[in-house]
Coordinates of C-alpha atoms and ligand atoms in Angstrom, one line a residue:
X1 CA -57.8 39.1 -6.0
X2 CA -54.1 39.5 -5.6
X3 CA -53.0 36.8 -3.7
X4 CA -53.7 34.5 -6.8
X5 CA -50.2 35.4 -7.8
X6 CA -48.8 34.5 -3.9
X7 CA -48.5 30.8 -3.1
X8 CA -51.2 29.8 -0.5
X9 CA -49.5 28.1 2.8
X10 CA -50.9 24.5 2.0
X11 CA -49.1 24.4 -1.3
X12 CA -46.1 26.5 0.4
X13 CA -46.4 23.3 3.0
X14 CA -46.4 20.8 0.0
X15 CA -43.7 22.0 -1.9
X16 CA -42.0 21.6 0.9
X17 CA -42.5 18.7 2.1
X18 CA -41.8 17.5 -2.3
X19 CA -38.9 18.8 -1.2
X20 CA -37.7 17.4 1.8
X21 CA -38.7 13.8 -0.3
X22 CA -36.6 15.1 -3.4
X23 CA -34.0 16.0 -0.5
X24 CA -34.1 12.4 0.9
X25 CA -34.9 10.4 -1.9
X26 CA -31.0 12.1 -3.1
X27 CA -29.1 11.2 0.1
X28 CA -30.9 7.4 0.0
X29 CA -29.5 7.3 -4.3
X30 CA -26.1 9.3 -3.1
X31 CA -26.0 6.6 0.0
X32 CA -26.9 3.6 -2.4
X33 CA -24.3 4.3 -4.9
X34 CA -21.5 4.4 -2.4
X35 CA -18.1 2.3 -2.6
X36 CA -18.5 -1.5 -2.2
X37 CA -15.1 -1.4 -1.1
X38 CA -16.1 -2.6 2.3
X39 CA -12.2 -4.6 2.7
X40 CA -8.6 -3.6 1.9
X41 CA -6.3 -6.6 1.5
X42 CA -2.5 -6.4 1.4
X43 CA 0.4 -8.1 -0.2
X44 CA 3.5 -6.9 -0.1
X45 CA 6.9 -5.7 1.6
X46 CA 8.2 -3.2 4.1
X47 CA 6.0 -0.4 2.2
X48 CA 2.7 -1.7 3.8
X49 CA 3.5 -4.3 6.4
X50 CA 1.8 -3.6 9.2
X51 CA 3.3 -5.9 11.7
X52 CA 3.9 -9.2 10.3
X53 CA 7.3 -9.1 10.6
X54 CA 7.4 -9.1 14.6
X55 CA 6.3 -12.3 14.5
X56 CA 9.3 -14.0 12.7
X57 CA 13.0 -14.8 13.0
X58 CA 14.5 -11.7 10.9
X59 CA 16.6 -8.9 11.1
X60 CA 13.9 -6.9 9.0
X61 CA 12.0 -5.1 12.3
X62 CA 10.8 -2.0 13.0
X63 CA 8.9 -2.6 16.7
X64 CA 10.6 -0.6 18.4
X65 CA 11.1 3.7 19.2
X66 CA 11.3 5.8 17.5
X67 CA 9.4 3.9 15.4
X68 CA 5.5 4.8 15.2
X69 CA 6.2 8.0 17.4
X70 CA 3.3 9.5 15.4
X71 CA 1.5 6.8 15.5
X72 CA -2.0 6.3 17.4
X73 CA -0.7 6.1 21.3
X74 CA 2.6 6.6 19.6
X75 CA 3.2 3.1 19.4
X76 CA 6.2 1.1 17.2
X77 CA 4.2 -1.5 15.3
X78 CA 6.2 -2.8 12.9
X79 CA 5.2 -0.4 10.5
X80 CA 8.4 1.0 8.4
X81 CA 7.1 4.9 9.4
X82 CA 6.5 7.4 12.6
X83 CA 3.0 6.5 11.3
X84 CA 0.4 5.0 9.1
X85 CA 1.5 3.8 6.7
X86 CA -0.6 4.4 2.6
X87 CA -2.7 1.6 2.9
X88 CA -4.0 2.1 6.3
X89 CA -4.9 5.7 4.9
X90 CA -6.3 4.2 2.1
X91 CA -8.4 2.3 4.4
X92 CA -9.5 5.3 6.3
X93 CA -10.5 7.3 2.8
X94 CA -13.3 4.6 1.9
X95 CA -14.3 5.0 5.5
X96 CA -13.4 1.8 6.1
X97 CA -10.8 1.7 8.9
X98 CA -8.2 3.7 10.4
X99 CA -5.5 0.9 11.0
X100 CA -5.3 -2.7 8.9
X101 CA -4.2 -5.1 10.8
X102 CA -1.2 -7.9 10.3
X103 CA -2.9 -11.3 9.8
X104 CA -0.1 -12.7 12.1
X105 CA -0.3 -10.5 14.9
X106 CA -2.1 -12.5 17.7
X107 CA -4.1 -9.9 19.5
X108 CA -6.2 -9.9 16.4
X109 CA -8.7 -12.6 15.2
X110 CA -10.8 -12.8 11.8
X111 CA -13.1 -10.3 13.6
X112 CA -10.3 -8.1 12.8
X113 CA -9.9 -9.1 9.8
X114 CA -13.2 -9.2 8.0
X115 CA -13.0 -5.4 6.9
X116 CA -8.8 -5.2 6.0
X117 CA -6.0 -7.6 6.6
X118 CA -2.7 -7.0 5.7
X119 CA -0.4 -10.1 4.8
X120 CA 2.9 -8.0 3.6
X121 CA 6.5 -8.7 4.9
X122 CA 9.1 -6.4 5.6
X123 CA 11.9 -7.1 3.1
X124 CA 10.2 -9.5 0.8
X125 CA 9.8 -9.4 -2.7
X126 CA 8.0 -10.6 -6.3
X127 CA 11.5 -13.0 -6.4
X128 CA 11.8 -16.0 -3.6
X129 CA 15.1 -15.6 -3.9
X130 CA 14.9 -11.8 -2.7
X131 CA 12.8 -12.9 0.9
X132 CA 15.6 -15.4 1.5
X133 CA 18.4 -12.1 1.7
X134 CA 16.8 -11.5 5.2
X135 CA 14.3 -14.7 6.1
X136 CA 10.6 -12.8 5.3
X137 CA 7.4 -14.1 4.2
X138 CA 7.2 -14.5 0.3
X139 CA 4.6 -13.5 -2.2
X140 CA 3.6 -16.8 -2.4
X141 CA 3.6 -17.7 1.2
X142 CA 1.4 -14.7 1.7
X143 CA -0.8 -15.9 -1.1
X144 CA -0.9 -19.3 1.3
X145 CA -2.2 -17.1 4.6
X146 CA -4.4 -16.1 2.5
X147 CA -5.7 -19.0 1.9
X148 CA -6.7 -20.3 5.3
X149 CA -7.9 -16.4 6.0
X150 CA -10.7 -17.4 2.8
X151 CA -11.3 -20.7 5.0
X152 CA -11.6 -18.6 8.5
X153 CA -13.9 -16.3 6.7
X154 CA -16.2 -18.3 5.1
X155 CA -16.4 -20.6 9.2
X156 CA -17.4 -17.2 10.0
X157 CA -18.9 -15.5 8.1
X158 CA -21.0 -18.0 6.2
X159 CA -19.7 -19.1 2.4
X160 CA -22.3 -16.8 1.1
X161 CA -21.4 -13.2 2.6
X162 CA -17.7 -14.7 2.5
X163 CA -17.6 -14.8 -1.5
X164 CA -19.4 -12.0 -1.7
X165 CA -16.9 -9.5 1.1
X166 CA -14.0 -11.1 -1.1
X167 CA -15.5 -10.3 -4.4
X168 CA -15.9 -6.7 -3.4
X169 CA -12.8 -6.2 -1.7
X170 CA -10.0 -4.1 -2.8
X171 CA -6.5 -6.1 -3.1
X172 CA -3.8 -3.6 -2.8
X173 CA -0.2 -5.3 -3.9
X174 CA 3.3 -3.2 -3.3
X175 CA 6.3 -5.1 -3.8
X176 CA 9.8 -5.3 -5.8
X177 CA 12.2 -2.1 -4.3
X178 CA 13.8 -5.5 -2.8
X179 CA 14.2 -7.3 -5.4
X180 CA 16.1 -4.5 -6.8
X181 CA 18.0 -2.6 -4.0
X182 CA 18.1 -5.8 -1.8
X183 CA 18.6 -8.6 -4.1
X184 CA 19.6 -7.4 -8.0
X185 CA 22.0 -4.8 -7.2
X186 CA 24.0 -6.5 -3.4
X187 CA 24.4 -10.7 -3.7
X188 CA 25.3 -12.0 -7.7
X189 CA 22.9 -14.2 -7.2
X190 CA 20.4 -12.9 -9.9
X191 CA 22.9 -10.4 -11.3
X192 CA 24.8 -13.5 -12.3
X193 CA 21.8 -15.4 -13.9
X194 CA 19.9 -12.2 -16.2
X195 CA 20.7 -8.7 -16.9
X196 CA 18.8 -5.7 -15.8
X197 CA 15.8 -6.5 -18.6
X198 CA 15.5 -9.6 -18.2
X199 CA 15.1 -9.5 -14.1
X200 CA 12.5 -7.0 -14.7
X201 CA 10.7 -9.4 -17.4
X202 CA 11.3 -12.8 -14.7
X203 CA 10.1 -10.1 -11.8
X204 CA 6.6 -9.0 -14.2
X205 CA 6.1 -12.3 -15.1
X206 CA 6.3 -13.3 -11.5
X207 CA 3.7 -10.1 -10.9
X208 CA 1.2 -11.5 -13.5
X209 CA 0.9 -15.1 -12.1
X210 CA 0.5 -13.3 -9.0
X211 CA -2.7 -11.5 -10.4
X212 CA -4.0 -14.8 -12.0
X213 CA -3.6 -16.5 -9.0
X214 CA -5.7 -14.0 -7.1
X215 CA -8.4 -13.9 -10.1
X216 CA -9.0 -17.5 -9.3
X217 CA -9.3 -17.0 -5.9
X218 CA -12.1 -14.5 -6.5
X219 CA -10.5 -11.0 -6.3
X220 CA -12.5 -8.5 -8.7
X221 CA -10.6 -4.9 -7.5
X222 CA -7.0 -4.9 -7.0
X223 CA -4.3 -2.2 -7.4
X224 CA -1.0 -3.3 -8.3
X225 CA 1.6 -0.4 -7.0
X226 CA 4.9 0.7 -8.8
X227 CA 8.0 1.5 -7.4
X228 CA 8.5 5.3 -5.9
X229 CA 11.9 7.2 -7.2
X230 CA 14.9 4.6 -5.5
X231 CA 17.6 6.2 -6.6
X232 CA 16.2 8.9 -4.6
X233 CA 16.1 6.9 -0.9
X234 CA 19.2 8.6 1.6
X235 CA 20.7 5.2 1.5
X236 CA 21.2 5.0 -2.4
X237 CA 22.5 9.2 -2.0
X238 CA 24.9 7.8 0.4
X239 CA 26.0 5.1 -1.4
X240 CA 26.1 6.5 -4.5
X241 CA 26.1 10.4 -4.5
X242 CA 29.1 11.5 -1.6
X243 CA 27.9 15.2 -2.0
X244 CA 24.1 13.7 -2.0
X245 CA 22.8 16.7 -4.1
X246 CA 21.1 14.3 -6.0
X247 CA 19.3 11.0 -6.9
X248 CA 21.3 8.1 -8.3
X249 CA 19.7 8.2 -11.7
X250 CA 20.2 4.8 -12.5
X251 CA 18.2 3.0 -9.8
X252 CA 15.6 6.0 -10.9
X253 CA 15.4 4.6 -14.5
X254 CA 15.3 1.1 -13.7
X255 CA 12.2 1.9 -11.6
X256 CA 10.5 3.1 -14.4
X257 CA 11.1 1.2 -16.7
X258 CA 9.9 -1.6 -14.8
X259 CA 6.4 0.4 -14.0
X260 CA 6.0 1.3 -17.7
X261 CA 6.1 -3.5 -18.3
X262 CA 4.2 -3.9 -14.6
X263 CA 1.2 -0.7 -16.1
X264 CA 1.4 -2.4 -19.4
X265 CA 0.9 -6.0 -18.0
X266 CA -2.3 -4.8 -15.9
X267 CA -4.0 -3.3 -18.9
X268 CA -2.9 -6.7 -20.7
X269 CA -4.3 -8.7 -18.1
X270 CA -7.8 -6.4 -17.0
X271 CA -8.6 -6.5 -21.2
X272 CA -8.3 -10.7 -20.5
X273 CA -9.7 -12.0 -17.7
X274 CA -13.8 -11.0 -17.7
X275 CA -14.4 -8.8 -14.9
X276 CA -10.8 -8.2 -13.6
X277 CA -10.8 -4.6 -12.2
X278 CA -6.9 -4.1 -12.1
X279 CA -5.1 -1.7 -11.9
X280 CA -1.9 0.4 -11.9
X281 CA -1.3 2.7 -9.0
X282 CA 1.9 5.7 -10.0
X283 CA 3.4 6.0 -6.8
X284 CA 6.7 7.8 -8.9
X285 CA 5.4 10.5 -10.1
X286 CA 4.0 11.6 -7.3
X287 CA 6.8 10.9 -4.7
X288 CA 8.8 12.9 -7.2
X289 CA 6.8 15.5 -7.7
X290 CA 7.3 15.7 -3.6
X291 CA 11.1 15.9 -3.7
X292 CA 11.3 18.6 -6.7
X293 CA 9.0 20.9 -5.6
X294 CA 9.1 19.8 -1.3
X295 CA 8.1 23.7 -0.4
X296 CA 4.5 22.8 -2.4
X297 CA 4.0 20.1 0.8
X298 CA 5.2 21.9 3.5
X299 CA 8.5 20.1 3.1
X300 CA 12.0 21.0 4.0
X301 CA 14.3 17.9 3.9
X302 CA 14.1 15.2 0.7
X303 CA 17.9 13.8 1.0
X304 CA 17.9 12.7 4.2
X305 CA 16.0 10.7 6.7
X306 CA 14.2 11.8 9.8
X307 CA 15.8 8.8 11.9
X308 CA 19.5 9.2 13.4
X309 CA 21.8 11.2 10.8
X310 CA 19.3 10.4 7.8
X311 CA 21.9 8.9 5.4
X312 CA 22.1 5.1 6.2
X313 CA 19.8 4.2 9.8
X314 CA 17.2 1.8 9.4
X315 CA 15.7 -1.0 11.1
X316 CA 18.0 -1.3 13.9
X317 CA 19.8 1.2 13.2
X318 CA 17.4 4.2 13.9
X319 CA 17.7 4.0 17.2
X320 CA 15.8 6.1 19.7
X321 CA 18.5 7.7 21.8
X322 CA 20.2 8.8 18.5
X323 CA 19.8 12.7 19.5
X324 CA 20.3 13.3 16.0
X325 CA 16.7 11.9 14.9
X326 CA 14.7 15.6 13.5
X327 CA 11.6 16.4 16.0
X328 CA 9.0 16.8 13.6
X329 CA 9.2 14.2 10.5
X330 CA 6.0 15.6 8.8
X331 CA 9.0 18.1 7.2
X332 CA 10.7 14.7 6.2
X333 CA 10.1 12.9 2.9
X334 CA 12.0 10.1 4.4
X335 CA 11.5 8.7 7.6
X336 CA 14.2 6.3 7.3
X337 CA 17.0 5.6 5.0
X338 CA 14.6 3.6 3.1
X339 CA 10.7 4.2 3.9
X340 CA 8.7 7.8 3.4
X341 CA 7.7 9.7 6.2
X342 CA 3.7 9.6 7.2
X343 CA 3.1 12.4 5.6
X344 CA 4.6 11.8 2.4
X345 CA 2.6 8.0 2.7
X346 CA -0.8 10.6 2.4
X347 CA 0.0 12.5 -0.4
X348 CA 0.5 9.1 -2.2
X349 CA -3.0 7.7 -1.4
X350 CA -4.5 11.0 -2.2
X351 CA -3.1 10.9 -5.2
X352 CA -3.7 7.2 -6.1
X353 CA -7.6 7.8 -4.7
X354 CA -8.2 10.3 -6.8
X355 CA -6.6 8.0 -9.8
X356 CA -6.3 4.7 -10.3
X357 CA -8.6 3.5 -7.5
X358 CA -11.3 6.4 -8.7
X359 CA -13.3 3.6 -10.0
X360 CA -14.1 1.6 -6.8
X361 CA -14.8 4.7 -4.8
Ligands
LIG1 C1 -21.6 -2.1 -6.5 O1 -22.1 -3.5 -6.4 C2 -23.0 -3.1 -7.3 C3 -24.1 -4.8 -7.4 O2 -22.6 -5.5 -7.7 C4 -22.4 -2.6 -8.8 O3 -23.3 -3.0 -9.8 C5 -21.6 -1.6 -8.7 O4 -21.5 -1.1 -10.0 C6 -20.7 -1.3 -7.7 N1 -20.2 -0.2 -7.2 C7 -19.3 0.1 -7.5 C8 -18.9 1.7 -6.9 O5 -18.1 -1.1 -7.4
LIG2 C1 -11.7 -13.0 18.6 O1 -11.1 -12.4 19.8 C2 -11.9 -11.3 20.9 C3 -11.1 -10.9 21.8 O2 -10.5 -10.0 21.2 C4 -12.9 -12.5 21.4 O3 -13.5 -12.4 22.1 C5 -13.2 -13.4 20.5 O4 -14.4 -14.7 21.5 C6 -12.7 -14.2 19.1 N1 -13.2 -14.7 18.1 C7 -12.9 -15.9 17.4 C8 -13.5 -16.5 15.9 O5 -11.9 -16.3 17.8
LIG3 C1 9.0 -19.5 -5.5 O1 8.5 -20.6 -4.4 C2 7.5 -21.0 -4.7 C3 7.7 -22.3 -3.2 O2 8.5 -23.5 -3.5 C4 7.1 -22.0 -5.3 O3 6.1 -22.8 -6.0 C5 7.4 -21.2 -6.8 O4 7.3 -21.9 -8.4 C6 8.6 -20.6 -6.6 N1 8.4 -19.2 -7.8 C7 9.2 -19.4 -8.5 C8 9.4 -18.1 -9.6 O5 10.4 -19.8 -8.8

């Protein structure tokens, strides 16, 4: 009986069925183990504002062309970018939605905010005084809007489901640049009161109170983003480095020191508050690497914004008729003199998904 060694057709079928079952079980397990992040809730400044400033009276706006020219539909939305911002891209990477709506945008309501909402406001900072410079939404007011959102979500989903959504949501926080560049170094209000180390500590204490308050309001997964190398922004190069050859080292140092303090505060709070998965997201190193090795990422220009001359234009100065505006923003690190292109934000988003946010994926 030579066919003893050969599996019978029935046996083969059984094996196949077993294999199929195994595959199915594995598949179900994989789906089961998927991220619980079903919503991204954003606080911050222009790095993540998706249109809240369109609804307030301020000059810190970008709801006109050429902003948004690479956004779906080529539409300006109030994002300070040619396309989407990092938090949009992170929402998409989590398999949620490709854009995060602004809470104040009348085109949206609670049905659109269930799986992600943005409270950020361009030109704001941790410091109340920063938000006063251009009359934008202070961080404490963003928290008030969040409380209002919580109430609406409970009404819409019921208390139990809303509580679960808010607990599993990922809270993303990105601000601080304006505290230094728009406030501390541009006006005397804080610089006459604090030296730079003291001012950093003051901001960190506000960041800590904010994180504690969010924890008390139910947040359990939160990312606090560090500062980018702000001395490399085209505007700072224009103001402080006439030949535009390098970054303003002093500002990069201040950003690095602030980031170190923020990272330490985050670690301390995480150890202290039970069940609080608070992480620090490093933006600085990723952006600096791109500035130092542009060709690796397909960049051709690291020093100028795409918009206009690239030296000083942002907001209303970034004009759609300016003939100097670049053709292909994906070759530029900066979109305007103060903000990255969508391509840069994509690199940042990919990096944080693999590092700080990996524990939530
Ligand atoms: C998803 O939620 C469950 C139950 O709360 C928890 O055990 C699991 O660790 C969570 N998974 C992630 C990736 O957060
Ligand atoms: C939200 O807006 C949609 C239309 O965009 C409308 O059909 C719906 O009734 C609104 N829901 C609430 C809760 O206001
Ligand atoms: C900022 O302003 C709010 C509202 O007036 C206030 O409650 C808060 O204490 C202020 N924050 C700081 C750090 O002064």
